[in-house]
Amino acid sequence: MLLPKFDFHAPETVNEACQMLSEYGLKAKLIAGGTDLMVNMKKKILAPEQIISISQIRELDHLDVSGDRILIGAGVTVADLCESKTIAGYLPALGQGANNLGTPLIRNLATIGGNIGSARPAADLPPGLMAYGAEVVLQSKAGIRTLPLDNFFLGPGFTALQPDEILTEIRILVPPAGSGAAYVNIGIRKAQDCNLVNVASYFALDSNGIIQNARVVMGCVGPKPFRAVSAEKILIGQKPDIQLFEKAGEAASADSQPIDDFRSCATYKRSMVGVLTQRTLQQAWTRIKNQE
Amino acid sequence: MSEYNVINSRATRLDAPAKATGKAVYIDDMTLPGMLYGALLQSPLAHARILRIDTSKACKLPGVKSVVTAKDAGLIKYGVSPARYDETLFCHDKVRYVGDEIAAVAAVDLATALEAVSLIQVDCEELPAVLDIDAAMADGAPVLHNDYPGNVCAEVHAEFGDVEAALKTCDLVRTTTFKNKRQDAAFIEPQGCLANYDLSGNLTLYSSTQVPHYVQRTLSMVLQLPIGRVRVVKPYVGGGFGIKAAANHMELAACLLSMKTGKPVKMNFTREQVFTYGRARHQFIHTMTTGVKKDGTIVALKHQCHLDGGAYSSFGIATVYYSGSLLGGPYKLPNMKYDGYRIYTNKPACGAQRGHGGVAARACWEQQLDMIAEELKMDPAEFRLKNIMVAGDVTCNDLNMSSLGMKECIEAIRDGSDWKSKKGKLPKGKGIGMACGFFVSGAGYPIYRSDTYHGTVMVKLTEDGGKALVYTASAEIGQGSDTTFAMIVAEAMGIRLEDVRLESGDTDFGVDLGAYSSRQTLMTGHAAKEAAEDVKKQVLDVLSKELNVPVSDMDIRNSFVVFKKDNVDFSGLRTRYIKEHRGWTDNPQSGPLTFTEAARIAYLAKGSIVGTGKYKPPQLGGKYKGAAVGTSPAYGCSAQVAEVTVDMETGQITVDNITDAHDCGRAINVTSVEAQMVGSVSMGLGEALFEEVKFDNKGHVINADLSEYKIPTMLDMPSVKPIIVESDEPNGPFGAKEVGEGAIMPTIPAILNAVYDAIGVRIHELPLTPERVWQAICDCQKEK
Ligand SMILES: Cc1cc2nc3c(=O)[nH]c(=O)nc-3n(C[C@H](O)[C@H](O)[C@H](O)COP(=O)(O)OP(=O)(O)OC[C@H]3O[C@@H](n4cnc5c(N)ncnc54)[C@H](O)[C@@H]3O)c2cc1C
């Protein structure tokens, strides 16, 4: 398969890249690891005339804790996420997503920014990120704006990103004590598989052991990853236990909007939302208990 | 300790350094001066009448050197089996599947060739398509080939014994229906070729093929080239599994384009084209009725099978025979009736894939046998052992088990998996299951009717005396056959493996039917052994004269000449040898006479020392129609135990362990035998759990890539415990027989039986995706 023809740019700063984007507009496409974009270009789904690589931009490579926030540069690779102690310590649900993404070869190239930017409903990182309440930082020549990740995805392949914007950073509040999260995905085989269903759950307890905050995020069962609002309602104000998780699972199942496709039927996916919701809540609960 | 010096050991493969360093040359690495690139125009419609093909725009595109259609190619029919030649190089009247070849272009580069293809205009009238067996067999269904009304490509009816009468005598009779799915073999290297028609009218085709010999014959016939003008060379090949076991359209098109332009033409399939070309395992729908006695004696099998063949015959005639005949063993079965139908549909043709014709049939039957054993309250291993054949038994359809370690295989896996402490004792969600199988060790007859030898081998000693050179037209396609033949030659000559060099895969080296039907180790191996023995005898004959020692008092071992009686004075020979090599640094000064010295002396006496070997199986099989399919000089057999964990909530299966025993006769290269066993498990596991080529309602493959066509990853592979069971096959070289295909037979049914043990419900359709397993669990819970 041949690639369409294009010009290639490799700016070294975000400002330079923004300048190029403002110049080329819709003719340009950013490339990070290229593991999504190149596939689309080979399949002739996309044929951008200008390709702007962000791989040389060192400003996008950071992964730090700064005050009460964890800051992840958009250029951080999935392999970096897998190895990071910060991720394993503070954001294990994101780490689970990273460890289940693709293969070692893909993880070495794929970036967190690209995973968000490609806006695939089955992607492995968004559910975990949304469960932690992540925000994305978008920069253009005109300036910087931030957006909750919940509001960033619009549909399969569609995002709130403007043609002249770059996603530069992902910001997550350090999860409070007494909180936990987990991510589980299932596919047909054990690896390198487009997920059939993926779910991330997060909840935080108050000092009385009551759930005061909860987020359940489902992938593959709608045009974008989205929150299981009724499941969250069931959780909040209750003490965590298996029966509660089961009820939340049922509610999430009902919230999901799966469709039949060639990978699997909607009935199965809906049912699996319930199973995975329960399992992620159970794992999150175990993580909380292990902190004590 | 083995009684052998070279074989029956773990040898490093000859191709290991080249492959490990990336220096091995595959088609994609090859270029020739002035080379053009070719591309194919393939049908976007599943069924249509061609009204007009206009190539004028394509011809005018700068950089295009030739555009060819059926007008240029002619309409000579070809295929695999001469009984069903139903393809032409290009379509002329109709297209019959999405991907059917209409035209080809050669241009200065691939981009230009592809652009030219897009400029070819084809006017056609779309016809209704039939995309599955039911639609193809319905009354009034559209017909693909006028010569085959009702879309029946081939049917087989055979009965051995009297099945109906036998079933009446049975205490238990059970019927089940089973379905697998169309496969893709997912070899790592898509087909590719490079054709070079030279100024003297000789055509050389370099191709990623398993069968240089058959490709050579098809090229000669279809392109009407005179005998002796066509040479086919196989560089390194990244797997084939049966799909590359016949000439394809791309090879023919590249040759035609090279003949038209006088330039070398290279063509490659994309991965998508690998899927649209097809020729892998059929979808089979089996219905089997088995009758047994109370004591577990198997009495009769009534078997009906429908194969979704796709648009052309390919290997399908053999396939529809094999799927019946390969149930004749390994259990004693006095009565067997088979009715098989291969049906044309508007999809890519199916063909032969590892375990040709037998894999789905085996899966169906071995699961059914387990169901019967359960009803009889017999342990599945005991039930099988009760009915097992032994060496010397002949099946009801005349297949002769000249060696058969089937019983030993069952015992090995039973003991190796700790079966007795696990079967029936595992918790819900955990299961253990077993199955058996056997396969030919080389088809008894060539694909075309002929008295040809199935393999010839030539061994020549280098004139300086250093090495034995082996020339064989056999096909190393990744399975390790080159190393196997070098080992056989070294063993037979009495020299070290490092003293053998080998060239293979070139029709100029002789005749070899190629890498299919698990034939090369036995057949090419025989020829290699005979050629080596010929050379050895010639060298010893010369020594005998020179030294005045009878041949019977000499031998060659580890590249030294061994005199059985003491005090043979060979100093005269040594002095002569050293004189011949004045100034060389590795002349022998002391010690025993070396093979190198002996070989040089032989050359001085006789000129080049060349030995030849050949092999052809004896007359095999019965006299009934189709008796040839399934015959073989020997049969390999295997048994496996699968242990699985099933997630009862999601339906996900994890295969935890496979204990795998295979009788390969004598193992030549132990490492390669085990690699075939483990590779077979991987392929069988994929078909059992994941793999299915899917189509939309217009006949397009919708998962024509390796992200959506799911073969097992390393993480899906269980730990496999390979146990080699050695029998001494009287018809094999050094007692060797097959391992490449028989080893896949038990995998699917062993997994099916283990899954049943884990979840308590039988599933009769592949693949066992999480959804299918989950559905089965739900349905079963609802019933309760
Ligand atoms: C074999 C294979 C297996 C895969 N398996 C998985 C899997 O298991 N799970 C999974 O989730 N994904 C998987 N993917 C998809 C892909 O690898 C991931 O989505 C990956 O994270 C994409 O990152 P990238 O850096 O390669 O993105 P790229 O391909 O470089 O970019 C993807 C898109 O995001 C845009 N983009 C990239 N960076 C930015 C930025 N900083 N700002 C704005 N837009 C940006 C690009 O313009 C493009 O549209 C797989 C892909 C392949 C080829």
PDB file of N, CA and C in Angstrom, chain B residues 496-532:
ATOM      1  N   ARG B 496      29.966 -34.601   8.528  1.00  0.00           N
ATOM      2  CA  ARG B 496      29.381 -33.666   9.481  1.00  0.00           C
ATOM      3  C   ARG B 496      28.406 -32.736   8.760  1.00  0.00           C
ATOM      4  N   LEU B 497      27.444 -32.221   9.500  1.00  0.00           N
ATOM      5  CA  LEU B 497      26.453 -31.323   8.895  1.00  0.00           C
ATOM      6  C   LEU B 497      27.141 -30.109   8.276  1.00  0.00           C
ATOM      7  N   GLU B 498      28.205 -29.619   8.919  1.00  0.00           N
ATOM      8  CA  GLU B 498      28.848 -28.421   8.369  1.00  0.00           C
ATOM      9  C   GLU B 498      29.607 -28.707   7.075  1.00  0.00           C
ATOM     10  N   ASP B 499      29.734 -29.983   6.698  1.00  0.00           N
ATOM     11  CA  ASP B 499      30.370 -30.296   5.425  1.00  0.00           C
ATOM     12  C   ASP B 499      29.362 -30.401   4.279  1.00  0.00           C
ATOM     13  N   VAL B 500      28.119 -30.034   4.565  1.00  0.00           N
ATOM     14  CA  VAL B 500      27.072 -30.088   3.535  1.00  0.00           C
ATOM     15  C   VAL B 500      26.615 -28.665   3.221  1.00  0.00           C
ATOM     16  N   ARG B 501      26.532 -28.350   1.944  1.00  0.00           N
ATOM     17  CA  ARG B 501      25.870 -27.114   1.520  1.00  0.00           C
ATOM     18  C   ARG B 501      24.676 -27.510   0.677  1.00  0.00           C
ATOM     19  N   LEU B 502      23.629 -26.697   0.710  1.00  0.00           N
ATOM     20  CA  LEU B 502      22.413 -27.130   0.043  1.00  0.00           C
ATOM     21  C   LEU B 502      21.780 -25.969  -0.718  1.00  0.00           C
ATOM     22  N   GLU B 503      21.334 -26.255  -1.914  1.00  0.00           N
ATOM     23  CA  GLU B 503      20.574 -25.283  -2.702  1.00  0.00           C
ATOM     24  C   GLU B 503      19.239 -25.939  -3.027  1.00  0.00           C
ATOM     25  N   SER B 504      18.159 -25.145  -2.909  1.00  0.00           N
ATOM     26  CA  SER B 504      16.845 -25.762  -3.133  1.00  0.00           C
ATOM     27  C   SER B 504      15.925 -24.802  -3.856  1.00  0.00           C
ATOM     28  N   GLY B 505      14.743 -25.306  -4.196  1.00  0.00           N
ATOM     29  CA  GLY B 505      13.669 -24.439  -4.688  1.00  0.00           C
ATOM     30  C   GLY B 505      13.857 -23.927  -6.097  1.00  0.00           C
ATOM     31  N   ASP B 506      14.537 -24.683  -6.946  1.00  0.00           N
ATOM     32  CA  ASP B 506      14.783 -24.229  -8.314  1.00  0.00           C
ATOM     33  C   ASP B 506      14.454 -25.399  -9.233  1.00  0.00           C
ATOM     34  N   THR B 507      13.563 -25.169 -10.189  1.00  0.00           N
ATOM     35  CA  THR B 507      13.166 -26.279 -11.065  1.00  0.00           C
ATOM     36  C   THR B 507      14.331 -26.784 -11.902  1.00  0.00           C
ATOM     37  N   ASP B 508      15.400 -26.004 -12.044  1.00  0.00           N
ATOM     38  CA  ASP B 508      16.594 -26.493 -12.753  1.00  0.00           C
ATOM     39  C   ASP B 508      17.314 -27.587 -11.962  1.00  0.00           C
ATOM     40  N   PHE B 509      17.000 -27.719 -10.681  1.00  0.00           N
ATOM     41  CA  PHE B 509      17.698 -28.714  -9.857  1.00  0.00           C
ATOM     42  C   PHE B 509      17.048 -30.101  -9.934  1.00  0.00           C
ATOM     43  N   GLY B 510      15.901 -30.184 -10.559  1.00  0.00           N
ATOM     44  CA  GLY B 510      15.259 -31.498 -10.649  1.00  0.00           C
ATOM     45  C   GLY B 510      13.763 -31.374 -10.496  1.00  0.00           C
ATOM     46  N   VAL B 511      13.148 -32.494 -10.194  1.00  0.00           N
ATOM     47  CA  VAL B 511      11.707 -32.481  -9.970  1.00  0.00           C
ATOM     48  C   VAL B 511      11.470 -32.636  -8.484  1.00  0.00           C
ATOM     49  N   ASP B 512      10.631 -31.781  -7.948  1.00  0.00           N
ATOM     50  CA  ASP B 512      10.128 -32.034  -6.601  1.00  0.00           C
ATOM     51  C   ASP B 512       8.729 -31.457  -6.541  1.00  0.00           C
ATOM     52  N   LEU B 513       7.780 -32.229  -6.083  1.00  0.00           N
ATOM     53  CA  LEU B 513       6.397 -31.752  -6.129  1.00  0.00           C
ATOM     54  C   LEU B 513       6.154 -30.617  -5.142  1.00  0.00           C
ATOM     55  N   GLY B 514       7.069 -30.437  -4.182  1.00  0.00           N
ATOM     56  CA  GLY B 514       6.984 -29.243  -3.351  1.00  0.00           C
ATOM     57  C   GLY B 514       6.476 -29.477  -1.954  1.00  0.00           C
ATOM     58  N   ALA B 515       6.261 -28.350  -1.264  1.00  0.00           N
ATOM     59  CA  ALA B 515       5.897 -28.394   0.147  1.00  0.00           C
ATOM     60  C   ALA B 515       4.381 -28.378   0.284  1.00  0.00           C
ATOM     61  N   TYR B 516       3.757 -29.537   0.221  1.00  0.00           N
ATOM     62  CA  TYR B 516       2.316 -29.647   0.505  1.00  0.00           C
ATOM     63  C   TYR B 516       2.074 -31.096   0.888  1.00  0.00           C
ATOM     64  N   SER B 517       0.962 -31.358   1.501  1.00  0.00           N
ATOM     65  CA  SER B 517       0.575 -32.692   1.975  1.00  0.00           C
ATOM     66  C   SER B 517       1.657 -33.326   2.851  1.00  0.00           C
ATOM     67  N   SER B 518       2.424 -32.493   3.522  1.00  0.00           N
ATOM     68  CA  SER B 518       3.432 -32.983   4.480  1.00  0.00           C
ATOM     69  C   SER B 518       4.313 -34.066   3.867  1.00  0.00           C
ATOM     70  N   ARG B 519       4.776 -33.804   2.633  1.00  0.00           N
ATOM     71  CA  ARG B 519       5.412 -34.862   1.877  1.00  0.00           C
ATOM     72  C   ARG B 519       6.944 -34.812   1.859  1.00  0.00           C
ATOM     73  N   GLN B 520       7.532 -33.630   2.106  1.00  0.00           N
ATOM     74  CA  GLN B 520       8.943 -33.500   1.748  1.00  0.00           C
ATOM     75  C   GLN B 520       9.874 -34.356   2.603  1.00  0.00           C
ATOM     76  N   THR B 521       9.688 -34.378   3.918  1.00  0.00           N
ATOM     77  CA  THR B 521      10.628 -35.133   4.757  1.00  0.00           C
ATOM     78  C   THR B 521      10.680 -36.581   4.297  1.00  0.00           C
ATOM     79  N   LEU B 522       9.509 -37.165   4.061  1.00  0.00           N
ATOM     80  CA  LEU B 522       9.518 -38.568   3.646  1.00  0.00           C
ATOM     81  C   LEU B 522      10.013 -38.713   2.202  1.00  0.00           C
ATOM     82  N   MET B 523       9.467 -37.923   1.311  1.00  0.00           N
ATOM     83  CA  MET B 523       9.720 -38.196  -0.122  1.00  0.00           C
ATOM     84  C   MET B 523      11.041 -37.593  -0.584  1.00  0.00           C
ATOM     85  N   THR B 524      11.216 -36.299  -0.379  1.00  0.00           N
ATOM     86  CA  THR B 524      12.495 -35.689  -0.743  1.00  0.00           C
ATOM     87  C   THR B 524      13.598 -36.301   0.113  1.00  0.00           C
ATOM     88  N   GLY B 525      13.238 -36.626   1.347  1.00  0.00           N
ATOM     89  CA  GLY B 525      14.207 -37.240   2.253  1.00  0.00           C
ATOM     90  C   GLY B 525      14.736 -38.563   1.713  1.00  0.00           C
ATOM     91  N   HIS B 526      13.838 -39.367   1.146  1.00  0.00           N
ATOM     92  CA  HIS B 526      14.250 -40.623   0.521  1.00  0.00           C
ATOM     93  C   HIS B 526      15.244 -40.362  -0.606  1.00  0.00           C
ATOM     94  N   ALA B 527      14.893 -39.408  -1.454  1.00  0.00           N
ATOM     95  CA  ALA B 527      15.740 -39.124  -2.615  1.00  0.00           C
ATOM     96  C   ALA B 527      17.095 -38.583  -2.150  1.00  0.00           C
ATOM     97  N   ALA B 528      17.087 -37.762  -1.109  1.00  0.00           N
ATOM     98  CA  ALA B 528      18.336 -37.193  -0.589  1.00  0.00           C
ATOM     99  C   ALA B 528      19.219 -38.308  -0.039  1.00  0.00           C
ATOM    100  N   LYS B 529      18.596 -39.231   0.661  1.00  0.00           N
ATOM    101  CA  LYS B 529      19.353 -40.331   1.256  1.00  0.00           C
ATOM    102  C   LYS B 529      19.957 -41.197   0.148  1.00  0.00           C
ATOM    103  N   GLU B 530      19.158 -41.469  -0.872  1.00  0.00           N
ATOM    104  CA  GLU B 530      19.657 -42.310  -1.965  1.00  0.00           C
ATOM    105  C   GLU B 530      20.817 -41.634  -2.701  1.00  0.00           C
ATOM    106  N   ALA B 531      20.704 -40.326  -2.939  1.00  0.00           N
ATOM    107  CA  ALA B 531      21.781 -39.603  -3.627  1.00  0.00           C
ATOM    108  C   ALA B 531      23.049 -39.612  -2.777  1.00  0.00           C
ATOM    109  N   ALA B 532      22.893 -39.455  -1.485  1.00  0.00           N
ATOM    110  CA  ALA B 532      24.058 -39.427  -0.583  1.00  0.00           C
ATOM    111  C   ALA B 532      24.733 -40.786  -0.549  1.00  0.00           C
TER     112      ALA B 532
END
